[in-house]
XYZ file of C-alpha atoms in Angstrom:
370
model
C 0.000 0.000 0.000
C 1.087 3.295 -0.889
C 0.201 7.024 0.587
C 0.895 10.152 -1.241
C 0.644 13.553 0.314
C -0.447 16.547 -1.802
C 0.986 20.023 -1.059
C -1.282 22.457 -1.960
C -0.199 25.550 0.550
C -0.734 29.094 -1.480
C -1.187 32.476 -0.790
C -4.341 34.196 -2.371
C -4.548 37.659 -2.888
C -8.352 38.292 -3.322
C -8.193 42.223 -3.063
C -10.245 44.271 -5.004
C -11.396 48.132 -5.166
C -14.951 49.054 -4.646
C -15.512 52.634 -7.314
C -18.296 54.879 -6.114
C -19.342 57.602 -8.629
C -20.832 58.695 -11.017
C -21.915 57.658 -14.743
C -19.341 54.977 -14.030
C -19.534 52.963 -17.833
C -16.579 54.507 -19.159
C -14.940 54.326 -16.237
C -15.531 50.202 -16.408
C -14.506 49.973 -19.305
C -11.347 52.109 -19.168
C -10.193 49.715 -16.378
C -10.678 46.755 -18.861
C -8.816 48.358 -21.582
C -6.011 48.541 -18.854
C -5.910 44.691 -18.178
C -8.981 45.119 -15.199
C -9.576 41.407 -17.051
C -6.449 40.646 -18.185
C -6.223 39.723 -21.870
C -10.179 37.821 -22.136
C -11.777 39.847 -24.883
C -14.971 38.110 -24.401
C -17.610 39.067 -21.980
C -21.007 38.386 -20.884
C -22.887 40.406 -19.513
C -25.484 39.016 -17.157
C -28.361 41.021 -15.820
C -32.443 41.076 -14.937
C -35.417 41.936 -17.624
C -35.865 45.074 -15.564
C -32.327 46.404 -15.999
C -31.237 44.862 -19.698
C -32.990 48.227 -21.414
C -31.737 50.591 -18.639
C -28.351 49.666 -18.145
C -27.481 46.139 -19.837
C -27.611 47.128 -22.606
C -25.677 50.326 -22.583
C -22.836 48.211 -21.060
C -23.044 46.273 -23.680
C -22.900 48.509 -26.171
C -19.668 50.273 -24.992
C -18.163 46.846 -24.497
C -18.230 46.520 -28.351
C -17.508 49.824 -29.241
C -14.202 49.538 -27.289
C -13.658 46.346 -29.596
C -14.374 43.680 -27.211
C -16.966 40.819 -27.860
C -19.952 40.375 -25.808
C -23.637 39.157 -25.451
C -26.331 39.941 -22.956
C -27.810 36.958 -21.443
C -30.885 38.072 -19.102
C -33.634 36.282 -16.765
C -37.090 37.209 -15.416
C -36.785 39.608 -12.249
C -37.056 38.766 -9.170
C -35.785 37.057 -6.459
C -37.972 34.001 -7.676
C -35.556 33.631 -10.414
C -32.517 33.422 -8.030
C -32.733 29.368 -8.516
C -30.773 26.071 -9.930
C -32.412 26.243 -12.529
C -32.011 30.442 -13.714
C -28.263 28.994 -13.376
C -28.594 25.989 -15.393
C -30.138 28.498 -18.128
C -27.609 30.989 -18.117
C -24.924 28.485 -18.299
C -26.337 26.307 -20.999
C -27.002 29.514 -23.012
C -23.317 30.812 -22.887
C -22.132 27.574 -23.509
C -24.227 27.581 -26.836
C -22.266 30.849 -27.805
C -19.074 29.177 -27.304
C -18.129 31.052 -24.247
C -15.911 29.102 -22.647
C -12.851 29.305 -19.767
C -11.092 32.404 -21.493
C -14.521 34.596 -20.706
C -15.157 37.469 -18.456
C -18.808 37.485 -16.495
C -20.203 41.028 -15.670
C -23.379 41.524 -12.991
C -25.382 44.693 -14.059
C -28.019 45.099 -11.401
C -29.306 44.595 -8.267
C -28.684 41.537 -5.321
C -30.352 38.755 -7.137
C -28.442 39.778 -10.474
C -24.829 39.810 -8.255
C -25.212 36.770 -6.172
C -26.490 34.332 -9.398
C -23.991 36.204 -11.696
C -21.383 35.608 -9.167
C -22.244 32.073 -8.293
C -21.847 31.189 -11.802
C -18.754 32.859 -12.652
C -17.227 30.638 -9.698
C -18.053 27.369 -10.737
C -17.990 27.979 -14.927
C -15.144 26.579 -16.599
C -14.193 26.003 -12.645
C -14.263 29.832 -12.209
C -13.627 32.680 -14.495
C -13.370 36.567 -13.226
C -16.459 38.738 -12.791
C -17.267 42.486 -12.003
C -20.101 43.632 -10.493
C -21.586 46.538 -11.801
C -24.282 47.389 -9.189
C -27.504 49.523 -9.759
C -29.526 49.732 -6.416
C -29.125 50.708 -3.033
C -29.181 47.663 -1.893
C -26.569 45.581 -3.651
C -24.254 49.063 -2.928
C -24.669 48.446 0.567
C -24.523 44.755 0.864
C -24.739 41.795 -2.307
C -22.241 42.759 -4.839
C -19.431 43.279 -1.621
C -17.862 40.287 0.224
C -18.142 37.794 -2.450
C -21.345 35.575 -0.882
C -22.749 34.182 -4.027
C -25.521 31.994 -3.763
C -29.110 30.385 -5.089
C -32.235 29.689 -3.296
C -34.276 26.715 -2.605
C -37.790 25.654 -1.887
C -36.474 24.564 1.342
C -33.501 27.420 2.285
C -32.586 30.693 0.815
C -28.927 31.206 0.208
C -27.517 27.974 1.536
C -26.139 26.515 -2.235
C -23.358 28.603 -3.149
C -19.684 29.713 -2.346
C -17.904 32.723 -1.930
C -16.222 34.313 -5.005
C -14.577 37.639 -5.081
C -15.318 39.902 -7.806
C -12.149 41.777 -10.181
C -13.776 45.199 -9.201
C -17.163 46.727 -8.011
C -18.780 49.830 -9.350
C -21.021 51.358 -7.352
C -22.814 54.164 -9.621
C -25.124 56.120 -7.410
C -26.860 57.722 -10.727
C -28.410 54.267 -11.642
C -30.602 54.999 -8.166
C -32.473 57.904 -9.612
C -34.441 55.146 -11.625
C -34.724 52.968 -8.612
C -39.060 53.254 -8.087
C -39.397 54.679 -4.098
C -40.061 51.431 -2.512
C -36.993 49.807 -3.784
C -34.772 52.803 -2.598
C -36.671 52.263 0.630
C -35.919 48.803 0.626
C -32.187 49.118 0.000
C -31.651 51.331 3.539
C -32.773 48.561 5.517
C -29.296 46.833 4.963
C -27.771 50.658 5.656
C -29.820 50.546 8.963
C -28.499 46.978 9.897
C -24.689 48.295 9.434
C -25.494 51.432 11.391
C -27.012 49.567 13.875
C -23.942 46.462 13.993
C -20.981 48.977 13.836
C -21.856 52.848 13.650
C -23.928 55.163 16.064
C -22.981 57.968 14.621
C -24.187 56.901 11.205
C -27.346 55.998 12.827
C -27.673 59.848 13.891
C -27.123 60.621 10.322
C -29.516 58.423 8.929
C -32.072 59.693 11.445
C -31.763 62.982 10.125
C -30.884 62.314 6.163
C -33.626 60.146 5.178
C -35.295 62.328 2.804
C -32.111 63.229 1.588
C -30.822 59.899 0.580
C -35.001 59.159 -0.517
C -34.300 61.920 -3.072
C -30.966 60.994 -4.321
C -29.223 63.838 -2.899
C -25.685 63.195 -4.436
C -24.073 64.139 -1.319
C -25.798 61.468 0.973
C -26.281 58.801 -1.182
C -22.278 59.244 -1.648
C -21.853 59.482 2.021
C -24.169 56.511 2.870
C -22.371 54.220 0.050
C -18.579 54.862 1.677
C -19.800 54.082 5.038
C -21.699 51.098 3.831
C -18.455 49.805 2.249
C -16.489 50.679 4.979
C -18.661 48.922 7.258
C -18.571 45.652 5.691
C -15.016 45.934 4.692
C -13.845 46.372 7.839
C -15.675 42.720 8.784
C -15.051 40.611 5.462
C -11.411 41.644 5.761
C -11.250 39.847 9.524
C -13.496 36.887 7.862
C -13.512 36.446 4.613
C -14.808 33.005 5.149
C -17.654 33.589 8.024
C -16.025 31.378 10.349
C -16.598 33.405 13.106
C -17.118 37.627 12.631
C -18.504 37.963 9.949
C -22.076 36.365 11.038
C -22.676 39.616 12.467
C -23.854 40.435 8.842
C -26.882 38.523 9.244
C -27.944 40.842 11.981
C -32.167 40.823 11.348
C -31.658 37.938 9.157
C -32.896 35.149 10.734
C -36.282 36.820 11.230
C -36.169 38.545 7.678
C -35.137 35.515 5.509
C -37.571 33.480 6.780
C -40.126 35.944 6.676
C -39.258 36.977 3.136
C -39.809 33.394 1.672
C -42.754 33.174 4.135
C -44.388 35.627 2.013
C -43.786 34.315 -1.309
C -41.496 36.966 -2.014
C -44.386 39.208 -2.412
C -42.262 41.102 0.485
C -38.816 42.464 -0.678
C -35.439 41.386 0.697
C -35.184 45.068 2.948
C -39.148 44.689 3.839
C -38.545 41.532 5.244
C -35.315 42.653 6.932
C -36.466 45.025 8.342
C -39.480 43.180 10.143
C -36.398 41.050 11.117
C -34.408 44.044 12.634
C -37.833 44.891 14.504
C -38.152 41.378 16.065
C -34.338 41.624 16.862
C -34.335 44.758 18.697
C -37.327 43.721 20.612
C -35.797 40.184 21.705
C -32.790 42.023 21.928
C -34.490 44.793 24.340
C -36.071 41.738 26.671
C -32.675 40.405 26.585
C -31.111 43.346 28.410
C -28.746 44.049 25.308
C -30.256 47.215 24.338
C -32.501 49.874 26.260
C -36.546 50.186 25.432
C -34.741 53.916 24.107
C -32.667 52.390 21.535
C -34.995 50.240 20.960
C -37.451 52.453 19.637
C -34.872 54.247 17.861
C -34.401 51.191 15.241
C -37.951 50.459 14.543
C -38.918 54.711 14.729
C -36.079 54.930 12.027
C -37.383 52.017 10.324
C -40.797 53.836 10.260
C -39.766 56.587 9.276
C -38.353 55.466 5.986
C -41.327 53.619 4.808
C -40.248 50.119 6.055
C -42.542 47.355 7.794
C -41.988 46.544 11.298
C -45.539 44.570 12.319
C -45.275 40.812 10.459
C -48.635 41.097 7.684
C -51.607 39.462 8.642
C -51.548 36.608 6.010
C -47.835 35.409 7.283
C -48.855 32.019 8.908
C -46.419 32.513 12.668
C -46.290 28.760 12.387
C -44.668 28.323 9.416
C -42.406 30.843 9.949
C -41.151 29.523 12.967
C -40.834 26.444 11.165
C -38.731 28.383 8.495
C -36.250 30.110 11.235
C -34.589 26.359 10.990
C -33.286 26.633 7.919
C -31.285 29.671 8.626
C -27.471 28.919 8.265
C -26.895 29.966 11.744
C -28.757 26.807 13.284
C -26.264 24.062 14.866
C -27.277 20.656 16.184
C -30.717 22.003 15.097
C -31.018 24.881 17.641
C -31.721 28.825 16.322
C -29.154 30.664 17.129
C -29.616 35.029 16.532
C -27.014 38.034 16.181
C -28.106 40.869 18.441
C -26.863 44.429 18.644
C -25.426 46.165 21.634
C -26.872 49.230 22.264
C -26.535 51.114 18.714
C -23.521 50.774 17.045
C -22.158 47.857 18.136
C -22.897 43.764 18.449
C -23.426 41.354 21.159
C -20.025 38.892 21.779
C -20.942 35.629 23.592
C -17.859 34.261 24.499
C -14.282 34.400 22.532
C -15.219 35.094 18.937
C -18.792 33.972 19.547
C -21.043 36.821 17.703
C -24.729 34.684 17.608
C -26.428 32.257 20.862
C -28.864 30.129 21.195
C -32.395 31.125 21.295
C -35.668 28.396 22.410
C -38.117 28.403 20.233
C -40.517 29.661 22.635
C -38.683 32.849 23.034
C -38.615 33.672 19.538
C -42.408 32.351 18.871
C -43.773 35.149 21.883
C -42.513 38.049 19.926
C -43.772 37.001 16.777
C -47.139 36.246 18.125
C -47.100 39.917 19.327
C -46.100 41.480 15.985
């Protein structure tokens, strides 16, 4: 009998710069004339039926004017069509246009565009580069940074995927002044989450910007981007993988996944998150982890910005308690949340220990009362 051993020790450097501007096209595709890519001349471009005429399209068409190749290869939108199967598509229609290891995926659009864009750049051809070019609020503030790519299932949201850094991420805050008001809306509940994790004084500024940032105000929704990033770098860098720190990023989530397949996905990603950051604060409040002060802070600034904080009438609390289980956080089948400390920062249970164990019970009285 023989026994081989297989060295496979390497550095990775997965750095990568996060642009916030302006018009930021040219910019993109500046960077790829200067080897952003490397040498791949060929490029899809991935994106949603909402955002192909608005800004797929225009991507594409400055791809090929700069010589490069390209093709636009869109899906329904929606977070029903971040699924197996919207993957399966994608990839079997690329492959049918010969693109092929030597390729270069780009994400135009919002979270569900970013993380199944993202997923399949890491596993085509056994990974090929991407760059996210992001057009909401809320993939600014949260999906096309870190590199969590994933798909959805009947049974879990999220929990089929990998993480896969992107080449570069544009940010272009003029691509929110098309954004209808409830999607803007929904976007700042993920701001309100990092505020709430990491930031008081952001917190103060969102109390008193939120019309500001509602209107795309260039100033605040500049602002509110860079301390967005800076929030979340600040945490990926520590954990890239989520071994430990970086669960503090699904602060509300337990709650707000759950509650946003719940509902069908008739309720956004930030409308369900931020029933979750409601349920969190209030847990968190009977807790002794934050004041009944702060806690009406969260859920008054949640209010304020349009945002639901009562769970709608035709949720079923049942099944969504049932649903809380298929959170990532559960071990050895118990729920386990992230809470915040007061405003600004999180909870720490022990040495690197960021989420405990909650009984069902205790979870199942608050949502009975909201």
């Amino acid at each position: 009998m023989s026994c081989f051993r297989v060295e496979l020790k390497k550095v990775v450097d997965d750095s990568y710069e996060v642009q916030i501007g302006r018009e930021l096209i040219p910019a993109m595709i500046q960077d790829i004339q200067k080897g952003l890519a490397g040498n791949r001349k060929k490029f899809a471009v991935i994106t949603d039926s909402v955002v192909e005429p608005l800004y797929g399209k225009p991507v594409l068409d400055a791809l090929q004017e700069a010589g490069y190749q390209g093709d636009l290869f869109v899906f329904p939108a929606g977070e029903k069509s971040k699924i197996r199967k919207t993957k399966e598509d994608l990839e079997d229609a690329m492959l049918a246009k010969e693109y092929r290891r030597d390729c270069c995926v780009i994400a135009v659009g919002g979270g569900v565009v970013t993380d199944l864009a993202g997923f399949l750049a890491g596993t085509f051809g056994r990974g090929v580069p991407f760059i996210n070019f992001a057009t909401t609020l809320l993939a600014a503030a949260d999906a096309s940074i870190g590199g969590k790519t994933a798909v959805d299932t009947e049974l879990a949201t999220n929990l089929i995927g990998l993480i896969y850094q992107p080449l570069k991420v544009y940010v272009d805050i003029d691509t929110w002044r098309t954004l209808p008001r409830r999607h803007l809306m929904n976007g700042l509940a993920e701001t309100v989450k990092h505020a709430c994790l990491a930031d008081e004084e952001f917190f103060g500024y969102l109390e008193s910007h939120v019309e500001e940032i509602l209107d795309c105000e260039p100033g605040a929704c500049e602002y509110i981007s860079e301390k967005n990033c800076s929030v979340k770098y600040e945490v990926v860098m520590k954990d890239e993988r989520e071994k430990s720190l970086r669960e503090i990023l699904n602060l509300g989530h337990t709650v707000g996944r759950a509650i946003e397949t719940v509902s069908n996905y008739t309720l956004l990603h930030g409308e369900a998150l931020s029933i979750g950051m409601a349920a969190q604060v209030r847990l968190g409040c009977q807790s002794g982890y934050l004041s009944e002060e702060q806690r009406d802070r969260v859920i008054a600034l949640l209010e304020k910005i349009g945002l639901p904080v009562a769970i709608p009438d035709y949720i079923d609390r049942e099944a969504l308690v049932r649903k809380l289980y298929t959170d990532k956080k559960v071990r050895e089948g118990k729920l386990r949340f992230v809470f915040q400390k007061g405003i600004g920062e999180v909870m720490t249970f022990g040495n690197e220990v960021y989420a405990r164990p909650v009984a069902e019970d205790e979870i199942r009285n608050i949502l009975m009362e909201m």
